[in-house]
Amino acid sequence: MDEESELIQPEDQSCWASLPDVCLRRVFWWLGDRDRSRAALVCRKWNQMMYSADLWRYRTITFSGRPSRLHASEFQSALWYVKKFGRYLERLEVKFLNPYNAVLTKKFQVTMRGLLSCLGKSNNRLKSLSIQHLELDRLVWRNSIRSSFVRSLSFFLKKMGKHLDYLNLKGARLTVEQGCHVLNSLSYMRNENVISELNIEDYFSHHLAVYSSPQFKKTMSTFHSLVSLTLNYNCISDELLENLGENNASTLWTINIKCHIHDPHGQVVWGMSWAKLARQATNLKVNFFFERIMKYERLARILLREIPVRSLSLRSCYFSDPDWSMRPTLTDLLPTFRHTLQKLTFEFNNNHESLDEELHVLILSCRKLFYFKIWAFLDVRFVEQILKSQEEGQCALRTLKVRIYTNRYETNEEDRTLREIYRKYRKLIDSELSYFVIAYPMM
């Protein structure tokens, strides 16, 4: 019987037993934690395979901000994961979704203290850290909880700063003092840090004039290897631009700037400061994102002709002002950047004025423009004009996204015309464009 069993066993054995390790790791890579735990119980080989570094290099840990039995184990499982596999981590993203009360923020703070402490002791591979949208200035974050979290994060960055290449703290909303304290941790025991990508959009609380803070300017002078910097316009000053030129000229490629109506943005930044930075950082491209700042006078103070603007987004968020006109911006301001603009995004309520012709002329003048997205009151034939210009080689768009606002509930007529336009230019659209056009009732 033993001899017979030995002969039969190879034929009955599953093909999984002979699968190469590299293939097995690839299969396990697609599994969630629960399925991986079950797979680890199948056999010794599979159990050992679960400790492969490839499976645990990237991690997103999500904490729910709502009290629920379903999410009760999230905090324990996060700690378990870091203790078990934290040494393999290279990229970590932490999400805390809309905390409901101080009990949950306290639980998050305690969990993060243990998580960061364990990670700081066991890991020397971490290259990327993202903790977004904490909104630490909300009332659910009591002063003691906020201060404890900031201390834990600062202590962790002191230990791991020399390894980190990417740091994203978007939406933290700290005071200037707290924010600078965290960023200074990256250069602890050194005069500079090695971060190449830094996202501090909405990092400071609203209404703070960060541009006037000597502490912030000193903190930013410690960054010497920046490739990409994302921040708010209320951080921009002549001194910051000078620091970036002196310390990051050979590496700096991208600056993303958000300008929100609630952020102070009345500071004077000279065009010569931007021109000097552009000469020093020859590959620099600047992307602007405006939220509810639509008036020409305000935009003209910020969008100086010396700035190498690559991308521009203007969003009014459905707010309408009959005294406001978009026309001067389209005809006088934006053509200044026609040699560098590659992406344009508009979202505004222009129910009181027609802008089809001005938009068409702007698109034709920007010869490098490849992405155009607009949500506005437009004539349906505007889309046909753009497609006709594309067909004739007058523009070179690769993405065209249009939401046409109407003052009627029914959009049957517009939908029919858009279908006719699509049929007419179908060959062009299918071969050249990422295309999305829709009529939308704006009531």
Short mmCIF file of C-alpha atoms in Angstrom, two decimals:
data_model
loop_
_atom_site.label_atom_id
_atom_site.label_comp_id
_atom_site.label_asym_id
_atom_site.label_seq_id
_atom_site.Cartn_x
_atom_site.Cartn_y
_atom_site.Cartn_z
CA MET A 1 0.00 0.00 0.00
CA ASP A 2 2.84 2.43 0.80
CA GLU A 3 4.49 1.91 -2.55
CA GLU A 4 1.13 2.32 -4.32
CA SER A 5 0.44 5.58 -2.42
CA GLU A 6 3.82 7.00 -3.37
CA LEU A 7 3.05 6.31 -7.03
CA ILE A 8 -0.41 7.85 -6.90
CA GLN A 9 0.50 10.98 -4.86
CA PRO A 10 2.28 12.98 -7.62
CA GLU A 11 -0.73 12.60 -9.93
CA ASP A 12 -3.21 13.72 -7.26
CA GLN A 13 -1.09 16.55 -5.96
CA SER A 14 -2.43 20.03 -6.68
CA CYS A 15 -0.61 22.16 -9.23
CA TRP A 16 -0.34 24.84 -6.51
CA ALA A 17 2.32 22.75 -4.79
CA SER A 18 4.73 23.17 -7.71
CA LEU A 19 3.95 26.83 -8.40
CA PRO A 20 7.15 28.93 -8.36
CA ASP A 21 7.53 31.29 -5.40
CA VAL A 22 7.47 34.38 -7.60
CA CYS A 23 4.08 33.36 -9.02
CA LEU A 24 2.71 32.49 -5.58
CA ARG A 25 3.76 35.89 -4.22
CA ARG A 26 2.01 37.56 -7.12
CA VAL A 27 -1.21 35.72 -6.36
CA PHE A 28 -1.02 36.56 -2.67
CA TRP A 29 -0.33 40.20 -3.51
CA TRP A 30 -3.94 40.56 -4.71
CA LEU A 31 -5.47 39.10 -1.54
CA GLY A 32 -6.84 41.10 1.37
CA ASP A 33 -5.70 40.56 4.95
CA ARG A 34 -8.48 38.12 5.80
CA ASP A 35 -7.75 35.90 2.79
CA ARG A 36 -4.02 36.08 3.43
CA SER A 37 -4.55 34.90 7.00
CA ARG A 38 -6.55 31.94 5.76
CA ALA A 39 -4.00 31.11 3.06
CA ALA A 40 -1.23 31.12 5.68
CA LEU A 41 -2.94 28.17 7.40
CA VAL A 42 -2.87 25.92 4.31
CA CYS A 43 0.69 24.66 4.64
CA ARG A 44 4.14 25.57 5.92
CA LYS A 45 5.32 26.87 2.55
CA TRP A 46 2.40 29.25 2.22
CA ASN A 47 2.86 30.40 5.79
CA GLN A 48 6.49 31.23 5.13
CA MET A 49 5.52 32.97 1.91
CA MET A 50 3.33 35.39 3.85
CA TYR A 51 6.47 36.93 5.36
CA SER A 52 7.81 37.94 1.94
CA ALA A 53 8.68 41.64 1.95
CA ASP A 54 7.01 42.10 -1.46
CA LEU A 55 3.57 41.55 0.08
CA TRP A 56 3.82 44.27 2.71
CA ARG A 57 5.71 47.17 1.13
CA TYR A 58 2.61 49.28 0.48
CA ARG A 59 -0.14 49.84 3.01
CA THR A 60 -3.24 52.00 3.39
CA ILE A 61 -4.70 51.99 6.90
CA THR A 62 -8.20 53.44 7.14
CA PHE A 63 -9.89 54.40 10.39
CA SER A 64 -13.59 55.17 10.38
CA GLY A 65 -14.60 58.34 12.17
CA ARG A 66 -17.99 56.95 13.11
CA PRO A 67 -18.70 54.75 16.15
CA SER A 68 -19.58 51.30 14.82
CA ARG A 69 -19.18 47.67 15.88
CA LEU A 70 -18.22 46.89 12.31
CA HIS A 71 -15.18 49.19 12.54
CA ALA A 72 -14.32 48.49 16.17
CA SER A 73 -11.38 46.24 15.31
CA GLU A 74 -9.70 48.74 12.92
CA PHE A 75 -7.48 50.21 15.63
CA GLN A 76 -6.33 46.81 16.95
CA SER A 77 -5.72 45.39 13.47
CA ALA A 78 -3.59 48.41 12.51
CA LEU A 79 -1.30 47.85 15.48
CA TRP A 80 -1.20 44.11 14.82
CA TYR A 81 -0.15 44.73 11.24
CA VAL A 82 2.68 47.11 12.13
CA LYS A 83 4.03 44.79 14.82
CA LYS A 84 3.90 41.83 12.45
CA PHE A 85 4.95 43.29 9.10
CA GLY A 86 5.92 46.91 9.77
CA ARG A 87 9.59 46.26 9.10
CA TYR A 88 8.81 45.66 5.42
CA LEU A 89 6.88 48.89 4.88
CA GLU A 90 8.11 51.33 2.23
CA ARG A 91 4.94 53.35 1.60
CA LEU A 92 2.32 54.05 4.26
CA GLU A 93 -0.95 55.94 3.91
CA VAL A 94 -3.18 56.62 6.92
CA LYS A 95 -6.78 57.82 6.60
CA PHE A 96 -9.04 58.98 9.43
CA LEU A 97 -12.46 59.66 7.95
CA ASN A 98 -14.47 62.53 9.47
CA PRO A 99 -14.10 61.84 13.21
CA TYR A 100 -17.43 62.08 15.00
CA ASN A 101 -16.37 62.95 18.54
CA ALA A 102 -13.44 63.37 20.92
CA VAL A 103 -13.62 59.73 22.01
CA LEU A 104 -12.67 58.58 18.52
CA THR A 105 -9.95 61.20 18.06
CA LYS A 106 -8.44 60.10 21.38
CA LYS A 107 -8.56 56.47 20.25
CA PHE A 108 -6.90 57.42 16.97
CA GLN A 109 -4.22 59.41 18.79
CA VAL A 110 -3.37 56.51 21.13
CA THR A 111 -3.34 54.04 18.23
CA MET A 112 -1.09 56.27 16.13
CA ARG A 113 1.28 56.74 19.07
CA GLY A 114 1.71 52.96 19.32
CA LEU A 115 1.83 52.51 15.56
CA LEU A 116 4.48 55.18 14.97
CA SER A 117 6.51 54.04 17.97
CA CYS A 118 6.58 50.44 16.74
CA LEU A 119 7.36 51.52 13.19
CA GLY A 120 10.19 53.77 14.36
CA LYS A 121 11.83 50.86 16.17
CA SER A 122 11.50 48.17 13.50
CA ASN A 123 11.55 49.94 10.14
CA ASN A 124 14.39 51.49 8.17
CA ARG A 125 12.82 51.24 4.70
CA LEU A 126 9.97 53.76 4.82
CA LYS A 127 10.19 56.15 1.87
CA SER A 128 6.67 57.56 1.73
CA LEU A 129 4.27 58.72 4.45
CA SER A 130 0.81 60.18 3.85
CA ILE A 131 -1.59 61.29 6.60
CA GLN A 132 -4.25 63.47 5.00
CA HIS A 133 -7.30 65.52 6.00
CA LEU A 134 -7.00 65.26 9.77
CA GLU A 135 -8.39 68.80 10.22
CA LEU A 136 -6.81 69.16 13.63
CA ASP A 137 -8.40 72.57 14.20
CA ARG A 138 -11.87 71.04 14.56
CA LEU A 139 -13.52 70.95 17.99
CA VAL A 140 -13.44 67.14 18.12
CA TRP A 141 -9.67 67.47 18.53
CA ARG A 142 -9.21 68.68 22.08
CA ASN A 143 -6.00 70.58 22.78
CA SER A 144 -4.45 67.74 24.76
CA ILE A 145 -5.27 65.15 22.06
CA ARG A 146 -3.93 67.38 19.29
CA SER A 147 -0.74 68.15 21.18
CA SER A 148 -0.12 64.48 21.96
CA PHE A 149 -0.56 63.51 18.30
CA VAL A 150 1.78 66.28 17.12
CA ARG A 151 4.42 65.12 19.62
CA SER A 152 4.16 61.50 18.44
CA LEU A 153 4.39 62.51 14.79
CA SER A 154 7.35 64.83 15.44
CA PHE A 155 9.24 62.17 17.38
CA PHE A 156 8.64 59.67 14.57
CA LEU A 157 9.85 62.09 11.88
CA LYS A 158 13.01 62.78 13.88
CA LYS A 159 13.87 59.09 13.64
CA MET A 160 12.65 58.43 10.09
CA GLY A 161 13.33 61.78 8.41
CA LYS A 162 16.64 60.62 6.99
CA HIS A 163 14.84 57.85 5.06
CA LEU A 164 11.69 59.63 3.89
CA ASP A 165 11.46 60.79 0.30
CA TYR A 166 7.76 61.73 0.21
CA LEU A 167 5.64 63.38 2.91
CA ASN A 168 1.97 64.30 2.51
CA LEU A 169 0.27 66.09 5.43
CA LYS A 170 -2.45 67.73 3.36
CA GLY A 171 -5.35 69.06 5.40
CA ALA A 172 -3.66 68.83 8.82
CA ARG A 173 -4.69 72.41 9.70
CA LEU A 174 -2.12 73.20 12.37
CA THR A 175 -0.99 76.47 13.87
CA VAL A 176 2.18 77.97 12.40
CA GLU A 177 4.14 76.98 15.50
CA GLN A 178 2.90 73.38 15.49
CA GLY A 179 3.29 73.01 11.74
CA CYS A 180 6.87 74.28 11.72
CA HIS A 181 7.71 72.08 14.70
CA VAL A 182 6.61 68.97 12.76
CA LEU A 183 8.49 69.98 9.59
CA ASN A 184 11.63 70.84 11.57
CA SER A 185 11.64 67.26 12.86
CA LEU A 186 12.66 66.12 9.38
CA SER A 187 16.02 67.86 9.74
CA TYR A 188 16.64 66.90 13.36
CA MET A 189 20.41 66.72 14.14
CA ARG A 190 21.06 67.93 10.57
CA ASN A 191 20.87 71.28 8.80
CA GLU A 192 18.87 69.90 5.88
CA ASN A 193 16.55 67.04 4.94
CA VAL A 194 16.25 64.75 1.94
CA ILE A 195 12.52 65.03 1.23
CA SER A 196 11.93 65.39 -2.52
CA GLU A 197 8.11 65.61 -2.54
CA LEU A 198 6.29 67.65 0.10
CA ASN A 199 2.55 68.28 0.22
CA ILE A 200 1.47 70.88 2.80
CA GLU A 201 -1.73 72.03 1.12
CA ASP A 202 -4.16 73.17 3.84
CA TYR A 203 -1.46 72.14 6.31
CA PHE A 204 -1.98 75.33 8.27
CA SER A 205 -5.34 76.51 9.58
CA HIS A 206 -7.42 78.88 7.47
CA HIS A 207 -7.03 82.62 7.94
CA LEU A 208 -3.33 82.36 8.87
CA ALA A 209 -0.92 84.71 7.06
CA VAL A 210 1.89 82.15 6.97
CA TYR A 211 3.84 84.23 4.43
CA SER A 212 4.70 86.75 7.18
CA SER A 213 6.08 84.14 9.60
CA PRO A 214 9.90 84.18 10.03
CA GLN A 215 9.60 80.72 11.59
CA PHE A 216 8.06 79.25 8.43
CA LYS A 217 10.70 80.84 6.20
CA LYS A 218 13.46 79.41 8.40
CA THR A 219 11.82 75.97 8.33
CA MET A 220 11.54 75.93 4.54
CA SER A 221 15.22 76.84 4.22
CA THR A 222 16.09 73.35 5.53
CA PHE A 223 14.71 71.69 2.37
CA HIS A 224 17.51 71.17 -0.14
CA SER A 225 16.27 68.40 -2.45
CA LEU A 226 12.70 69.34 -3.35
CA VAL A 227 11.40 68.10 -6.69
CA SER A 228 7.72 68.82 -6.02
CA LEU A 229 6.20 71.24 -3.52
CA THR A 230 2.45 71.62 -2.88
CA LEU A 231 1.22 74.43 -0.64
CA ASN A 232 -1.25 77.30 -0.28
CA TYR A 233 -0.73 80.78 -1.64
CA ASN A 234 -0.86 82.17 1.91
CA CYS A 235 2.61 80.62 2.32
CA ILE A 236 4.15 82.33 -0.72
CA SER A 237 6.56 85.23 -0.20
CA ASP A 238 9.60 86.72 -1.90
CA GLU A 239 11.77 85.16 0.83
CA LEU A 240 10.33 81.68 0.20
CA LEU A 241 10.96 81.95 -3.54
CA GLU A 242 14.51 83.09 -2.84
CA ASN A 243 15.09 80.12 -0.51
CA LEU A 244 13.74 77.70 -3.10
CA GLY A 245 16.05 79.15 -5.74
CA GLU A 246 19.12 79.02 -3.52
CA ASN A 247 18.58 75.54 -2.08
CA ASN A 248 16.55 73.59 -4.66
CA ALA A 249 17.36 75.08 -8.07
CA SER A 250 18.90 71.90 -9.49
CA THR A 251 16.03 69.63 -8.39
CA LEU A 252 12.79 71.67 -8.34
CA TRP A 253 10.36 70.76 -11.12
CA THR A 254 6.87 71.44 -9.82
CA ILE A 255 5.12 73.87 -7.48
CA ASN A 256 1.40 73.31 -6.91
CA ILE A 257 -0.33 76.33 -5.36
CA LYS A 258 -3.86 76.40 -3.96
CA CYS A 259 -5.49 79.78 -3.41
CA HIS A 260 -8.73 79.71 -1.41
CA ILE A 261 -10.98 82.65 -0.71
CA HIS A 262 -10.68 82.05 3.07
CA ASP A 263 -6.88 82.16 3.00
CA PRO A 264 -5.10 85.54 3.21
CA HIS A 265 -3.76 86.29 -0.24
CA GLY A 266 -3.19 90.03 -0.25
CA GLN A 267 0.59 89.89 0.12
CA VAL A 268 2.81 91.52 -2.48
CA VAL A 269 5.03 89.05 -4.33
CA TRP A 270 7.25 90.66 -6.93
CA GLY A 271 7.47 89.36 -10.46
CA MET A 272 11.26 89.64 -10.30
CA SER A 273 11.26 87.01 -7.52
CA TRP A 274 9.39 84.58 -9.75
CA ALA A 275 11.62 85.46 -12.71
CA LYS A 276 14.76 84.78 -10.67
CA LEU A 277 13.42 81.41 -9.49
CA ALA A 278 12.47 80.47 -13.05
CA ARG A 279 16.01 81.29 -14.24
CA GLN A 280 17.58 79.22 -11.45
CA ALA A 281 15.18 76.25 -11.67
CA THR A 282 15.06 75.93 -15.44
CA ASN A 283 12.66 72.96 -15.44
CA LEU A 284 10.14 74.61 -13.11
CA LYS A 285 6.41 74.41 -13.87
CA VAL A 286 3.78 76.00 -11.62
CA ASN A 287 0.20 74.74 -11.24
CA PHE A 288 -2.48 77.01 -9.73
CA PHE A 289 -5.79 75.95 -8.17
CA PHE A 290 -8.18 78.80 -7.35
CA GLU A 291 -11.23 78.23 -5.15
CA ARG A 292 -13.86 81.02 -5.33
CA ILE A 293 -11.27 83.63 -6.28
CA MET A 294 -12.61 84.70 -9.66
CA LYS A 295 -12.38 88.49 -9.92
CA TYR A 296 -9.83 89.81 -12.38
CA GLU A 297 -8.25 92.25 -9.91
CA ARG A 298 -7.43 89.51 -7.42
CA LEU A 299 -6.22 87.04 -10.03
CA ALA A 300 -3.98 89.63 -11.69
CA ARG A 301 -2.18 90.26 -8.39
CA ILE A 302 -1.32 86.57 -8.14
CA LEU A 303 -0.87 85.41 -11.74
CA LEU A 304 2.21 87.42 -12.67
CA ARG A 305 3.54 87.11 -16.20
CA GLU A 306 6.95 85.95 -14.91
CA ILE A 307 5.49 82.68 -13.55
CA PRO A 308 5.94 79.58 -15.77
CA VAL A 309 2.29 78.48 -15.39
CA ARG A 310 1.64 74.97 -16.67
CA SER A 311 -1.83 74.28 -15.28
CA LEU A 312 -4.67 76.50 -14.13
CA SER A 313 -7.91 75.62 -12.34
CA LEU A 314 -10.59 78.21 -11.59
CA ARG A 315 -13.61 77.06 -9.59
CA SER A 316 -16.41 79.21 -8.23
CA CYS A 317 -18.31 76.26 -6.69
CA TYR A 318 -21.70 77.34 -8.11
CA PHE A 319 -21.54 80.80 -6.51
CA SER A 320 -22.85 83.54 -8.77
CA ASP A 321 -22.08 87.25 -8.66
CA PRO A 322 -23.84 89.48 -11.22
CA ASP A 323 -21.14 92.15 -10.74
CA TRP A 324 -18.40 89.72 -11.69
CA SER A 325 -17.25 89.09 -15.25
CA MET A 326 -14.98 86.29 -16.45
CA ARG A 327 -14.32 87.98 -19.79
CA PRO A 328 -11.30 90.13 -18.79
CA THR A 329 -9.60 87.06 -17.31
CA LEU A 330 -10.12 85.07 -20.50
CA THR A 331 -9.14 87.83 -22.93
CA ASP A 332 -6.44 89.80 -21.07
CA LEU A 333 -4.92 87.71 -18.26
CA LEU A 334 -4.74 84.05 -19.32
CA PRO A 335 -3.33 84.67 -22.84
CA THR A 336 -0.21 85.93 -21.03
CA PHE A 337 0.61 82.25 -20.37
CA ARG A 338 -0.26 80.92 -23.84
CA HIS A 339 3.30 79.66 -24.39
CA THR A 340 3.36 77.50 -21.26
CA LEU A 341 -0.27 76.54 -20.44
CA GLN A 342 -0.96 72.82 -20.91
CA LYS A 343 -4.02 72.24 -18.70
CA LEU A 344 -7.11 74.39 -18.14
CA THR A 345 -9.98 73.62 -15.78
CA PHE A 346 -12.95 75.93 -15.34
CA GLU A 347 -16.03 75.64 -13.15
CA PHE A 348 -18.11 78.78 -12.86
CA ASN A 349 -21.63 80.19 -13.02
CA ASN A 350 -21.67 82.58 -15.98
CA ASN A 351 -25.44 82.66 -16.40
CA HIS A 352 -25.25 86.44 -16.87
CA GLU A 353 -22.74 86.45 -19.76
CA SER A 354 -21.87 84.34 -22.81
CA LEU A 355 -18.23 83.30 -23.06
CA ASP A 356 -18.19 80.76 -25.90
CA GLU A 357 -16.14 82.86 -28.31
CA GLU A 358 -13.62 83.99 -25.69
CA LEU A 359 -13.05 80.41 -24.56
CA HIS A 360 -12.59 79.23 -28.13
CA VAL A 361 -10.02 81.94 -28.89
CA LEU A 362 -8.13 81.13 -25.67
CA ILE A 363 -7.91 77.44 -26.58
CA LEU A 364 -6.56 78.27 -30.04
CA SER A 365 -3.96 80.66 -28.61
CA CYS A 366 -2.51 78.10 -26.17
CA ARG A 367 -0.56 75.90 -28.58
CA LYS A 368 0.67 73.51 -25.87
CA LEU A 369 -2.78 72.96 -24.37
CA PHE A 370 -3.67 69.26 -24.24
CA TYR A 371 -6.26 69.16 -21.42
CA PHE A 372 -9.42 71.26 -21.30
CA LYS A 373 -12.27 70.82 -18.82
CA ILE A 374 -15.15 73.22 -18.28
CA TRP A 375 -18.42 73.30 -16.37
CA ALA A 376 -20.32 76.44 -17.39
CA PHE A 377 -23.27 77.90 -19.26
CA LEU A 378 -22.36 77.27 -22.89
CA ASP A 379 -24.02 76.83 -26.23
CA VAL A 380 -24.01 73.22 -27.38
CA ARG A 381 -22.34 74.31 -30.62
CA PHE A 382 -19.28 75.33 -28.61
CA VAL A 383 -18.30 71.68 -28.53
CA GLU A 384 -18.62 71.45 -32.30
CA GLN A 385 -16.37 74.50 -32.70
CA ILE A 386 -13.64 72.88 -30.62
CA LEU A 387 -13.87 69.59 -32.51
CA LYS A 388 -13.75 71.40 -35.85
CA SER A 389 -10.61 73.27 -34.76
CA GLN A 390 -9.09 69.99 -33.59
CA GLU A 391 -9.84 68.38 -36.95
CA GLU A 392 -8.22 71.29 -38.78
CA GLY A 393 -5.09 71.06 -36.63
CA GLN A 394 -5.59 74.45 -34.94
CA CYS A 395 -5.38 72.83 -31.49
CA ALA A 396 -3.95 69.57 -30.14
CA LEU A 397 -6.21 68.53 -27.28
CA ARG A 398 -6.00 65.02 -25.87
CA THR A 399 -8.70 65.48 -23.22
CA LEU A 400 -11.98 67.37 -23.65
CA LYS A 401 -14.49 67.36 -20.78
CA VAL A 402 -17.51 69.66 -20.93
CA ARG A 403 -20.56 70.01 -18.70
CA ILE A 404 -23.01 72.40 -20.33
CA TYR A 405 -25.28 74.09 -17.80
CA THR A 406 -28.85 74.89 -18.85
CA ASN A 407 -31.70 76.78 -17.22
CA ARG A 408 -34.22 74.06 -18.05
CA TYR A 409 -35.03 70.79 -16.29
CA GLU A 410 -35.25 68.96 -19.60
CA THR A 411 -32.12 68.61 -21.72
CA ASN A 412 -33.56 66.48 -24.54
CA GLU A 413 -32.79 69.05 -27.22
CA GLU A 414 -29.19 69.50 -26.07
CA ASP A 415 -28.70 65.73 -25.77
CA ARG A 416 -29.93 65.20 -29.31
CA THR A 417 -27.57 67.86 -30.69
CA LEU A 418 -24.64 66.40 -28.76
CA ARG A 419 -25.34 62.96 -30.22
CA GLU A 420 -25.32 64.44 -33.71
CA ILE A 421 -22.01 66.17 -33.02
CA TYR A 422 -20.51 62.94 -31.71
CA ARG A 423 -21.61 61.01 -34.81
CA LYS A 424 -20.14 63.71 -37.05
CA TYR A 425 -16.74 63.65 -35.32
CA ARG A 426 -16.72 60.09 -34.05
CA LYS A 427 -13.60 59.06 -35.92
CA LEU A 428 -11.66 62.04 -34.56
CA ILE A 429 -12.93 61.54 -31.01
CA ASP A 430 -12.20 57.81 -30.91
CA SER A 431 -8.69 58.20 -32.28
CA GLU A 432 -7.44 61.34 -30.51
CA LEU A 433 -9.53 62.34 -27.51
CA SER A 434 -10.53 61.35 -24.04
CA TYR A 435 -14.00 62.80 -24.49
CA PHE A 436 -16.84 63.49 -22.07
CA VAL A 437 -19.61 65.98 -22.84
CA ILE A 438 -22.98 66.28 -21.10
CA ALA A 439 -25.84 68.77 -20.71
CA TYR A 440 -26.74 69.46 -17.09
CA PRO A 441 -29.78 71.30 -15.69
CA MET A 442 -28.61 74.09 -13.37
CA MET A 443 -31.71 75.10 -11.45
#
